[in-house]
Coordinates of C-alpha atoms in Angstrom, one line a residue:
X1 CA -69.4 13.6 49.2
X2 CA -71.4 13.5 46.0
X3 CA -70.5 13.1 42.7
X4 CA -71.3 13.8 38.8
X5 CA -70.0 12.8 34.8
X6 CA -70.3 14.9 32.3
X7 CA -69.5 13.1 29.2
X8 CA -69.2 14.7 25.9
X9 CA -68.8 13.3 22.4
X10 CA -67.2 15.8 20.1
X11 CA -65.8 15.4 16.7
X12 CA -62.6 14.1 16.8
X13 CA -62.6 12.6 20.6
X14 CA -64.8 11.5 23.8
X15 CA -64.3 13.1 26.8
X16 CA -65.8 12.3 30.0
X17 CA -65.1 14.1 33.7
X18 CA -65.7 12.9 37.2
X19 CA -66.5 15.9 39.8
X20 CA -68.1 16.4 42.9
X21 CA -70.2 19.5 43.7
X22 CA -67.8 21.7 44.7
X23 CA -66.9 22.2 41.8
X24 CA -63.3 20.2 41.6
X25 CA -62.4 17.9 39.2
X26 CA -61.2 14.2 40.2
X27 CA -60.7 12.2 37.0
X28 CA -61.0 12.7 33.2
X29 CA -60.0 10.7 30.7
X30 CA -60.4 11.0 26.5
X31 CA -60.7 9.0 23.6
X32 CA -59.8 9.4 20.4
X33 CA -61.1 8.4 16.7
X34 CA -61.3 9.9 12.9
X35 CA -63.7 11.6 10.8
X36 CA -64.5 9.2 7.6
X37 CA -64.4 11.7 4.5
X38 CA -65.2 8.9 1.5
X39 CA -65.3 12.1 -0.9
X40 CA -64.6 15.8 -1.0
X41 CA -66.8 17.5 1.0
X42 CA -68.0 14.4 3.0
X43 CA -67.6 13.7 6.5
X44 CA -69.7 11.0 8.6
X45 CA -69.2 8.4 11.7
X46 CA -70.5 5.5 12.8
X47 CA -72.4 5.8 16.2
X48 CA -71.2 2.5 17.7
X49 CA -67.2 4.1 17.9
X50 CA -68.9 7.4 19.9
X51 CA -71.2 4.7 22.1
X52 CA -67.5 2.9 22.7
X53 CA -65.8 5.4 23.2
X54 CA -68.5 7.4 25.8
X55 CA -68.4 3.8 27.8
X56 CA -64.7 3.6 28.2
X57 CA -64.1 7.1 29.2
X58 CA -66.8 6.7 31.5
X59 CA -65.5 3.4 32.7
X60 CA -62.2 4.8 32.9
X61 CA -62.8 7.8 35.2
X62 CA -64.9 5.8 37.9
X63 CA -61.6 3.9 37.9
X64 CA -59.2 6.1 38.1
X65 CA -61.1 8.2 40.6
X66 CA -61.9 5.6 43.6
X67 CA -65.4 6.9 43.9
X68 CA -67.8 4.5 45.2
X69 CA -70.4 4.0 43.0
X70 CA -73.4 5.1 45.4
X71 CA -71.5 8.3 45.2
X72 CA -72.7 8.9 41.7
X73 CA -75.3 10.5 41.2
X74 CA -75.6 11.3 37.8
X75 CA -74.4 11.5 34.4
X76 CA -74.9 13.8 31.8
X77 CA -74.0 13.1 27.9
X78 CA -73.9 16.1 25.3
X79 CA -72.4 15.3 22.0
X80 CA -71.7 17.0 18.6
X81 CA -74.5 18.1 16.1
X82 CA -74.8 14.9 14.6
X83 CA -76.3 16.6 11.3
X84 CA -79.1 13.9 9.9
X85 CA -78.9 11.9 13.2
X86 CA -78.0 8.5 13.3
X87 CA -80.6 6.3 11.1
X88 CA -81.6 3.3 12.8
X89 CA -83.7 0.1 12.1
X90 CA -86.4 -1.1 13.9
X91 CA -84.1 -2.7 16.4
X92 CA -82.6 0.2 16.8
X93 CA -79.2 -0.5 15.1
X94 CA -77.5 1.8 12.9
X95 CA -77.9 1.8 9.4
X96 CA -74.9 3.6 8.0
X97 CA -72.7 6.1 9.5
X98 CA -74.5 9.5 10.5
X99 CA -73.6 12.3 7.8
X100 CA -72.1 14.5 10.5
X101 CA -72.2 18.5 10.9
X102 CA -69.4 19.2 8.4
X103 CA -70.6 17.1 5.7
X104 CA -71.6 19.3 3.0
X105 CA -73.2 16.7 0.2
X106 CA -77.0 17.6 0.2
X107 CA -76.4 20.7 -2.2
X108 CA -78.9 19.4 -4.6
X109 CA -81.2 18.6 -1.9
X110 CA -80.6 22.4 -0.7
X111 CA -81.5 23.2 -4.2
X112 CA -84.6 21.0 -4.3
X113 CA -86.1 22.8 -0.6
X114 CA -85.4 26.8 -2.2
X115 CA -87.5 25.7 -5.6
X116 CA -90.6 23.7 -3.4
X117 CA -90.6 25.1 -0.1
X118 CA -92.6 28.4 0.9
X119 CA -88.8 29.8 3.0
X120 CA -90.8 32.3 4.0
X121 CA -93.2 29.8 6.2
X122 CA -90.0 27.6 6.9
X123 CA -88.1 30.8 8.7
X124 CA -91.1 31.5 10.7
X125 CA -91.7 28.0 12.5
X126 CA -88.2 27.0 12.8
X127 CA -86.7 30.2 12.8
X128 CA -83.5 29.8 10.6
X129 CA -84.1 32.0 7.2
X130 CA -81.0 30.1 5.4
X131 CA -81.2 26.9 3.7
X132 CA -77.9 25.0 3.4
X133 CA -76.2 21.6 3.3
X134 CA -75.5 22.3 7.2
X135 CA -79.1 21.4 8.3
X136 CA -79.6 17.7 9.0
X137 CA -83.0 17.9 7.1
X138 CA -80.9 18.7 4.0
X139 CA -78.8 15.7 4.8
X140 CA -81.9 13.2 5.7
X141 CA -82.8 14.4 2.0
X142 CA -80.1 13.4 0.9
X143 CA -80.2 9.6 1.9
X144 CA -84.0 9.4 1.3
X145 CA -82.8 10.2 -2.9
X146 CA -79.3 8.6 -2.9
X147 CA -80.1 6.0 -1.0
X148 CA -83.3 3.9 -1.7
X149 CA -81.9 0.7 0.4
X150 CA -81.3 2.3 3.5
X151 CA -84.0 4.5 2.9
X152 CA -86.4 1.5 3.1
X153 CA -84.8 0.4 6.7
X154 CA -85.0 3.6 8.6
X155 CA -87.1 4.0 11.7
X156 CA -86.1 7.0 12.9
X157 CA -83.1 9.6 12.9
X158 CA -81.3 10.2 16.5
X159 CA -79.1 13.0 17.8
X160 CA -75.9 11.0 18.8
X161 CA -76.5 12.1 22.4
X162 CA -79.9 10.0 22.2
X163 CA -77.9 7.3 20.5
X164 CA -76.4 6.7 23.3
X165 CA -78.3 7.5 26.6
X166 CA -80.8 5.5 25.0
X167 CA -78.0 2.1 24.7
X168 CA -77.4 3.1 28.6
X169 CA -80.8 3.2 29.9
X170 CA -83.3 1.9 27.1
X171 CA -85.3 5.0 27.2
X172 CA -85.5 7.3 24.2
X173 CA -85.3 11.4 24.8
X174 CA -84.5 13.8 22.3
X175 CA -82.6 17.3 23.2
X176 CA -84.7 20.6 22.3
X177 CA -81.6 22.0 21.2
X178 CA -80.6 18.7 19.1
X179 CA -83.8 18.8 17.5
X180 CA -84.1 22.9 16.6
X181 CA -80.5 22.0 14.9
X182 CA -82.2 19.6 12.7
X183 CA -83.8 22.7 11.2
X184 CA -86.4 22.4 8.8
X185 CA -88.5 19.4 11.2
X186 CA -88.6 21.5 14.0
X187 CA -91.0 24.4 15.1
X188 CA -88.6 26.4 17.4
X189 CA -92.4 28.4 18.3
X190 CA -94.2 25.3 19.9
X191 CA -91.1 23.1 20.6
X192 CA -92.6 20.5 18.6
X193 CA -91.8 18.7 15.4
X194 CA -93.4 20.4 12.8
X195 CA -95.7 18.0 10.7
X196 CA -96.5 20.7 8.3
X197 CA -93.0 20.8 7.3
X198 CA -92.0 17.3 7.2
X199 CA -95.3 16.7 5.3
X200 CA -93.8 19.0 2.6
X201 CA -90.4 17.7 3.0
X202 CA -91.4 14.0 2.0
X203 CA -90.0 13.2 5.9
X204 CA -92.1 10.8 7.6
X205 CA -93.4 12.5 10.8
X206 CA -92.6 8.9 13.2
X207 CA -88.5 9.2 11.5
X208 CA -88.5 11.5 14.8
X209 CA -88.9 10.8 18.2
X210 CA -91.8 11.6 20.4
X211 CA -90.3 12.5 23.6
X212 CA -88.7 16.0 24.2
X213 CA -86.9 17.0 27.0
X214 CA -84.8 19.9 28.6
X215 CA -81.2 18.6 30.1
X216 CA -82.5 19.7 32.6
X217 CA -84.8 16.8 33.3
X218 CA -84.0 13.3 33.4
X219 CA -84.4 11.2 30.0
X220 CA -83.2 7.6 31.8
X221 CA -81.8 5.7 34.4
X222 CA -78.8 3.1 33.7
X223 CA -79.5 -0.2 33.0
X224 CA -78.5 -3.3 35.2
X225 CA -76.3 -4.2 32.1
X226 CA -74.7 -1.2 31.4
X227 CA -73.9 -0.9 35.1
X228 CA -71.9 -3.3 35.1
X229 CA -70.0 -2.2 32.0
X230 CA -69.4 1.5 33.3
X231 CA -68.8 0.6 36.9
X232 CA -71.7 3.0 38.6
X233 CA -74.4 1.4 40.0
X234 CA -77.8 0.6 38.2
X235 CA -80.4 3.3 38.0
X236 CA -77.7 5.6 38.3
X237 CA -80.1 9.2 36.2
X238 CA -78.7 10.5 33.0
X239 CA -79.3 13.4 31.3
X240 CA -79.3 13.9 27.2
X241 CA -77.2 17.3 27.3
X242 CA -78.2 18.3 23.5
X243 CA -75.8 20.0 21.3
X244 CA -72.2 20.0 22.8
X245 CA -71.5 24.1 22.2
X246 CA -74.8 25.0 23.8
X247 CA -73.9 22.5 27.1
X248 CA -70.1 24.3 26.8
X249 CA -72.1 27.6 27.4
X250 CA -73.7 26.6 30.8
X251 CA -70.8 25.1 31.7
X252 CA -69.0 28.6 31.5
X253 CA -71.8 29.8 33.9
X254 CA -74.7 31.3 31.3
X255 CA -77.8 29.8 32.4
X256 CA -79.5 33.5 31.8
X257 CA -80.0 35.3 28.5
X258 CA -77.5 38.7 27.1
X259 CA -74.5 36.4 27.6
X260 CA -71.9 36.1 23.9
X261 CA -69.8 32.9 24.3
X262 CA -67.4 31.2 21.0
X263 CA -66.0 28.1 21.1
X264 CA -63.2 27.7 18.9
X265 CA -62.0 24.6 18.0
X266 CA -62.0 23.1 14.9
X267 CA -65.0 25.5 13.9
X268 CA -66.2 28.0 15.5
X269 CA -69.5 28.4 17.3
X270 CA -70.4 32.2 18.7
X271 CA -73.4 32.8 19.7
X272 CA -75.8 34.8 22.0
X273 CA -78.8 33.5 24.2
X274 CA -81.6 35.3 24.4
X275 CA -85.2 34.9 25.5
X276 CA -86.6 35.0 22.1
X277 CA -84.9 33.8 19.1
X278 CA -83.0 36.2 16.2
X279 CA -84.9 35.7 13.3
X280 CA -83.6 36.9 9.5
X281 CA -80.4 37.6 10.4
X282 CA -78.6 34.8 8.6
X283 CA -78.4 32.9 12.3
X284 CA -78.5 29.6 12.9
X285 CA -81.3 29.6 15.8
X286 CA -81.9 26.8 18.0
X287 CA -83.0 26.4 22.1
X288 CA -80.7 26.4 24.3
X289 CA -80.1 22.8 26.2
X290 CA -80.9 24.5 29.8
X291 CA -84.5 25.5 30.1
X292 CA -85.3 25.3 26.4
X293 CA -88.9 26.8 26.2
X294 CA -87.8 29.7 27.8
X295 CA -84.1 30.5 26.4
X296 CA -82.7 30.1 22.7
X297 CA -79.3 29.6 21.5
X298 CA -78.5 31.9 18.5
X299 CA -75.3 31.4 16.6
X300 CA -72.9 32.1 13.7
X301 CA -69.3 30.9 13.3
X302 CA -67.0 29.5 11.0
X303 CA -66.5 26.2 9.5
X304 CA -62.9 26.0 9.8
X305 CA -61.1 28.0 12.8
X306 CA -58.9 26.0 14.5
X307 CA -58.9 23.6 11.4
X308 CA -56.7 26.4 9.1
X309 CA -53.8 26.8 11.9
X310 CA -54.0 22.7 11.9
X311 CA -54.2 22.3 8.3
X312 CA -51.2 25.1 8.2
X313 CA -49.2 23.4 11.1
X314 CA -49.4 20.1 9.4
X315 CA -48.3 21.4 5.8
X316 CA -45.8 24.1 6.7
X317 CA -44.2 23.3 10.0
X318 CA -42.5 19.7 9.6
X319 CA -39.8 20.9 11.1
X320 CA -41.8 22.4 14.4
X321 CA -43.9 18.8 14.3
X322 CA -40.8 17.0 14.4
X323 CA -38.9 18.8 17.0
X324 CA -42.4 18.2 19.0
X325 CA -42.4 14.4 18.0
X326 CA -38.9 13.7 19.4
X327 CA -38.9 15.8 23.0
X328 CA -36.2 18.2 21.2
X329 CA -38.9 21.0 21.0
X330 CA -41.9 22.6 22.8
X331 CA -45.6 21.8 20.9
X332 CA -46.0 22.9 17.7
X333 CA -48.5 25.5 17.6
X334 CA -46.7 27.1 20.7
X335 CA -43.4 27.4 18.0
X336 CA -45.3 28.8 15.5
X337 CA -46.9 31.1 17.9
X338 CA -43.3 31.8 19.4
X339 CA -42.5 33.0 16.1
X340 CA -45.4 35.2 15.3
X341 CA -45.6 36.8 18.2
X342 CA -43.9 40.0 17.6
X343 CA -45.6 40.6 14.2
X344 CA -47.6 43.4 13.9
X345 CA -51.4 44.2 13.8
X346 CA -52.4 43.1 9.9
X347 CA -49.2 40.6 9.5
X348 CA -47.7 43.2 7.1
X349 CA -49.9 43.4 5.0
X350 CA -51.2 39.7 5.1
X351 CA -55.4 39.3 5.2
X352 CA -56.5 35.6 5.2
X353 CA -60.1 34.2 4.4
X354 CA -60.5 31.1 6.2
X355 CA -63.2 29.3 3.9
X356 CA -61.3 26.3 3.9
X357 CA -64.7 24.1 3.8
X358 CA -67.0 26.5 1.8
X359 CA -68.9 28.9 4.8
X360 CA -72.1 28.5 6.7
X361 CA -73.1 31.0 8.9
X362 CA -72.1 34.7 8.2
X363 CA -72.1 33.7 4.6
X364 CA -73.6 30.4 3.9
X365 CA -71.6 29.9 0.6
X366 CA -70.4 26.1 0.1
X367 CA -68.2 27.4 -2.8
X368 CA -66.6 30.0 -0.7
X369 CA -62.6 29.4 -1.0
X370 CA -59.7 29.7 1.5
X371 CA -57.0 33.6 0.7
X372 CA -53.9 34.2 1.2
X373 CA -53.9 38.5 0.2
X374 CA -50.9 40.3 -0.1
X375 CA -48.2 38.0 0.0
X376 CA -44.7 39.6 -0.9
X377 CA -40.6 38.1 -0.7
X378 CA -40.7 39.3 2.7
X379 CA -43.3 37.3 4.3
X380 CA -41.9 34.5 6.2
X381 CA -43.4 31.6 7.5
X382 CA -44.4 33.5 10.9
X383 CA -46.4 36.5 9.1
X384 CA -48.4 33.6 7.5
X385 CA -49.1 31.8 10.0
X386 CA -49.8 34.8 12.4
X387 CA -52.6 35.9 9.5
X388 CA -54.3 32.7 9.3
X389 CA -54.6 33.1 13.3
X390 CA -56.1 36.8 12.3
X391 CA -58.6 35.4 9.9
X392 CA -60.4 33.6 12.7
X393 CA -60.4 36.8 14.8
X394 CA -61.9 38.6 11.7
X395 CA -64.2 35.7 11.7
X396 CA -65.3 35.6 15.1
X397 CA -65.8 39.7 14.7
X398 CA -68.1 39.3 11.7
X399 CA -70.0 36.8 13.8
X400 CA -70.3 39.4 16.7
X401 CA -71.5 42.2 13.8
X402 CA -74.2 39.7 12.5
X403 CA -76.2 39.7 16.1
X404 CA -76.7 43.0 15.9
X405 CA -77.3 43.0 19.4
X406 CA -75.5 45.0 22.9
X407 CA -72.7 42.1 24.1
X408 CA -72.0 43.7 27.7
X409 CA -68.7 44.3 28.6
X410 CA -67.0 41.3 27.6
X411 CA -67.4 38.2 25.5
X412 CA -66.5 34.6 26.7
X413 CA -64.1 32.8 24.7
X414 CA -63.4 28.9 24.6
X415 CA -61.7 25.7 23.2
X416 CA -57.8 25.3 21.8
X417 CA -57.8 29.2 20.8
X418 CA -57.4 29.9 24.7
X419 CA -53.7 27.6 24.7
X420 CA -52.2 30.8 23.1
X421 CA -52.2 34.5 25.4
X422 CA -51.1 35.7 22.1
X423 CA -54.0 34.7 20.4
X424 CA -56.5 35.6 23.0
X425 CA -54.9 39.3 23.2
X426 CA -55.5 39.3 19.6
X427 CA -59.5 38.5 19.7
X428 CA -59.7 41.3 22.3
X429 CA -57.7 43.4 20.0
X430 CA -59.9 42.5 16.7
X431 CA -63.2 42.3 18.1
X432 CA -62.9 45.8 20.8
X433 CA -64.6 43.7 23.7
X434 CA -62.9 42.6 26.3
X435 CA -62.2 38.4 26.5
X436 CA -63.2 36.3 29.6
X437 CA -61.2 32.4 29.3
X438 CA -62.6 29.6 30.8
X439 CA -60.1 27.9 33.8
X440 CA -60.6 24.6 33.4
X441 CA -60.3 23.0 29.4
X442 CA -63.7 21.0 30.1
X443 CA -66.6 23.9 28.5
X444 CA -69.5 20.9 27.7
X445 CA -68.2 18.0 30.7
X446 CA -68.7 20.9 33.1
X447 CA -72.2 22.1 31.4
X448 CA -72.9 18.7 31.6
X449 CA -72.0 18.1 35.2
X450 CA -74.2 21.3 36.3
X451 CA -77.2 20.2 34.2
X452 CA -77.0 16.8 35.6
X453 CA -76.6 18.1 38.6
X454 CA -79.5 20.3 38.2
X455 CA -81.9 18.0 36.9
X456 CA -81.1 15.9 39.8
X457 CA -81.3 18.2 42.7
X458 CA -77.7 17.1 43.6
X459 CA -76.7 21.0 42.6
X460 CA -78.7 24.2 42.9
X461 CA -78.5 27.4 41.1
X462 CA -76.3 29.2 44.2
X463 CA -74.2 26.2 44.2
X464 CA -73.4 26.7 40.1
X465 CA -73.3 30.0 40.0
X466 CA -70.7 30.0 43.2
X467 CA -68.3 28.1 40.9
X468 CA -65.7 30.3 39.4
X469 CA -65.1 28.6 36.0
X470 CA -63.6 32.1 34.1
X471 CA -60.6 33.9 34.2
X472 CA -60.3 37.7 34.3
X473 CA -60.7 39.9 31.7
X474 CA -58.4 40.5 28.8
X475 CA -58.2 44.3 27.7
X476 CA -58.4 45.5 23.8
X477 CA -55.4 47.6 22.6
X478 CA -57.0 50.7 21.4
X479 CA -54.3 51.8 19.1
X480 CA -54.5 48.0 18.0
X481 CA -58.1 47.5 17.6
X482 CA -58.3 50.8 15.4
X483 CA -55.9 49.5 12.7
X484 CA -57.9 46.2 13.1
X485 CA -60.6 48.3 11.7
X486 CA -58.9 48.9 8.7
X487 CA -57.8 45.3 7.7
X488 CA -61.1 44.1 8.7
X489 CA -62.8 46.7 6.2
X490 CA -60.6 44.9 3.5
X491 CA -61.5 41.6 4.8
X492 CA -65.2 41.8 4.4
X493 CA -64.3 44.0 1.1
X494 CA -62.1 40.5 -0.5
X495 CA -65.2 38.3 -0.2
X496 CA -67.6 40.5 -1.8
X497 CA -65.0 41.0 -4.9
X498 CA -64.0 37.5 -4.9
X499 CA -67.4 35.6 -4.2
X500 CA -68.2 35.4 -8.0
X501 CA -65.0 33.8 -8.8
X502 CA -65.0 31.4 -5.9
X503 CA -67.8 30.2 -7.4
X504 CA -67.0 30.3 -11.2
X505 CA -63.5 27.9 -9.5
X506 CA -65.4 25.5 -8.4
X507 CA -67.6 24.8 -11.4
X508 CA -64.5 24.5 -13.4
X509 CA -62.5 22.2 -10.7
X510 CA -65.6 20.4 -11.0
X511 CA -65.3 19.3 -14.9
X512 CA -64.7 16.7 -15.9
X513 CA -61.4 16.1 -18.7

């Protein structure tokens, strides 16, 4: 029997997987770390605790699973969006920590590209019309005026996928899908970087790396040295997966355009893959990791999902954490959920807006604020919580209306969100389509076990698509859905009224006494 590892570095955790080509998992094992957030609105990591922590859940699932290391055939990494990339010396060590996807800092610099930028020219070679603190060009900005110092010692920016397949197998491969996320470097029409752009940008065009590659072709082979550290054997091939979301979408079986996939944890990516990419519609446009010349990954989704109902749990249910911390109770979000679930459609009268973090995609507003609407004496804790699960249903549906495009008969959803029945029930019942769950909690490992697999003819097409990695479907409630309609109305109606005054808030919170 053969056998692949799909290893993927998110956010909060690395997570790696041992399968073989059936299809059946054998070992997985995850690793966990923080988010540094120096200031308000900051958030970065070193690269060195995601190379650790990919080796030792890679090390640890080659243990635990018994496999001999022959057996192996391959290993793919996908990782988050790693926002400006990791900036590295000469020597290829890090220079400071990488100013990570939710890392909202580079306003000015956002400022700076809308006043000396043609935007029209920018949207049409990298296809994303919307310039915003999200984009890692916005970010590299940022260091190249903050920070002359490190400025001065920067080689070149890498996804944190490259990061590390490079440490495994000293060979350096970029991600399409990584590099489109960049934004502004990228020309998403000849899947090249974009020299016109960069020359405009003040980005030096060798900052990015030369060689760019589908994950489904090799970028490396592991090194006699990091054999030994991982336990597989050397020249074992690895794959760069690209952009973690985009590997968790072929790992739910779309490796052909029309397909509508969200992956909900602590934000939310939905988005569509198509053949050609969805220009000015406010998307954020990039190709897709699996055959990227020919398929694009086009996405919206929130900044905070999963992050309000943590951020709720962990202010407003110490009692629910502590019966979960000593065995006396079941998890907390499944008490809370307990709770809620026999409140109605529209919490009674309860409309969140989950802007926690400002917004990017639908409404790319960094001074967008967090809701609570129509609070009253008799709203208890459940009716609260319930909403905030609501608001990142409405979310998810705003995303859906933004594409403007026919979904098919259902929508795939993914990530924590799919713990709760309740929950799920709830999307179907918000959005009108029907929900398809993943079975198996391991969206990117398993994209990146099939597109390892792919690239190394240890898995074909039929043997993927044979795989059945999603549950059945999960039926709308008409009568629900249509008073959805209404409180979703209002939703999209409280932004529009309030947007002014969100902003007005924070240049006041912003003064200085």
């Amino acid at each position: 029997m053969n056998y692949l590892i799909g290893t993927d570095i998110g956010t909060s955790s690395t997570k790696s997987v041992l399968m073989d080509t059936t299809g059946k998992l054998i070992a997985q094992a995850l690793i966990e770390y923080d988010v540094l957030t120096p200031k308000n609105l900051w958030a970065e990591q070193w690269a060195s605790v995601w190379l650790a922590a990919a080796k030792q859940s890679i090390q640890e699932v080659v243990a635990k699973s018994n496999v001999a290391a022959a057996d192996i055939k391959g290993i793919g990494i996908s990782a988050l969006y790693g926002g400006s990339g990791v900036p590295v010396d000469a020597a290829g060590a890090e220079v400071r920590p990488t100013l990570i996807w939710m890392d909202r800092r580079a306003e000015k610099q956002v400022q700076w590209v809308k006043h000396n930028i043609d935007l029209d020219r920018l949207a049409e070679i990298t296809g994303n019309d919307i310039v915003d603190p999200y984009y890692g060009y916005t970010k590299i900005l940022w260091i190249k005026d903050n920070e002359p110092e490190n400025w001065a010692k920067i080689k070149q920016f890498l996804p944190p996928d490259t990061f590390v397949v490079q440490a495994l197998t000293g060979e350096l491969a970029v991600n399409y899908s990584a590099a489109g996320n960049i934004g502004g470097v990228f020309d998403i029409n000849a899947g090249t970087w974009s020299e016109e752009l960069m020359a405009s940008l003040g980005i030096p065009a060798t900052m990015m790396p030369d060689r760019l590659v589908s994950a489904n072709e090799i970028a490396g082979h592991i090194t006699v040295e990091a054999a030994l550290e991982l336990g597989v054997a050397a020249g074992t091939p690895v794959i760069v997966g690209g952009v973690d979301v985009g590997a968790a979408n072929v790992g739910m079986g779309v490796l052909e355009p029309g397909r509508y996939v969200a992956a909900i944890g602590t934000s939310m990516n939905a988005a569509l893959v198509s053949e050609k990419p969805i220009k000015n519609k406010g998307l954020i446009v990039w190709p897709y990791p699996y055959k990227s010349r020919a398929l694009n990954y086009n996405f919206s989704g929130s900044a905070t999902a999963g992050g309000i109902t943590k951020w709720f749990r962990d202010n407003f249910a110490e009692h629910e954490l502590e019966m979960q911390r000593n065995g006396t109770g079941i998890n907390a979000y499944a008490a809370l959920g307990e709770q809620a679930k026999d409140i109605p459609a529209g919490s009674d009268g309860l409309i969140v807006l989950p802007y926690f973090m400002g917004e990017r995609a639908p409404i790319w507003n960094s001074d967008a604020k967090g809701v609570i609407f129509g609070l009253s004496l008799a709203h208890r804790k459940a009716h609260v919580f319930h909403a905030f699960q609501e608001a990142v249903a409405y979310a998810l549906r705003h995303s859906i209306e933004l594409t403007g495009e026919d979904l098919g008969d259902y929508i795939v959803i993914a990530g924590g969100v799919t713990n709760s029945a309740e929950w799920v029930q709830m999307f179907a019942d918000v959005t009108g389509y029907a929900v398809r769950t993943p079975i198996e909690d391991a969206e990117a490992n398993l994209g990146d076990v099939i597109l390892v697999g792919l690239a190394t003819e240890t898995l074909t097409l039929e043997d993927v698509k044979s795989w059945q990695v999603l549950g059945e479907k999960i039926l709308p409630d008409p009568k629900r859905h249509e008073r959805y309609n209404q409180y979703f109305t209002l939703y999209r109606k409280l932004y529009a009224d309030l947007s002014e005054d969100m902003t007005i808030l924070t240049q006041i919170s912003n003064e200085t006494i």
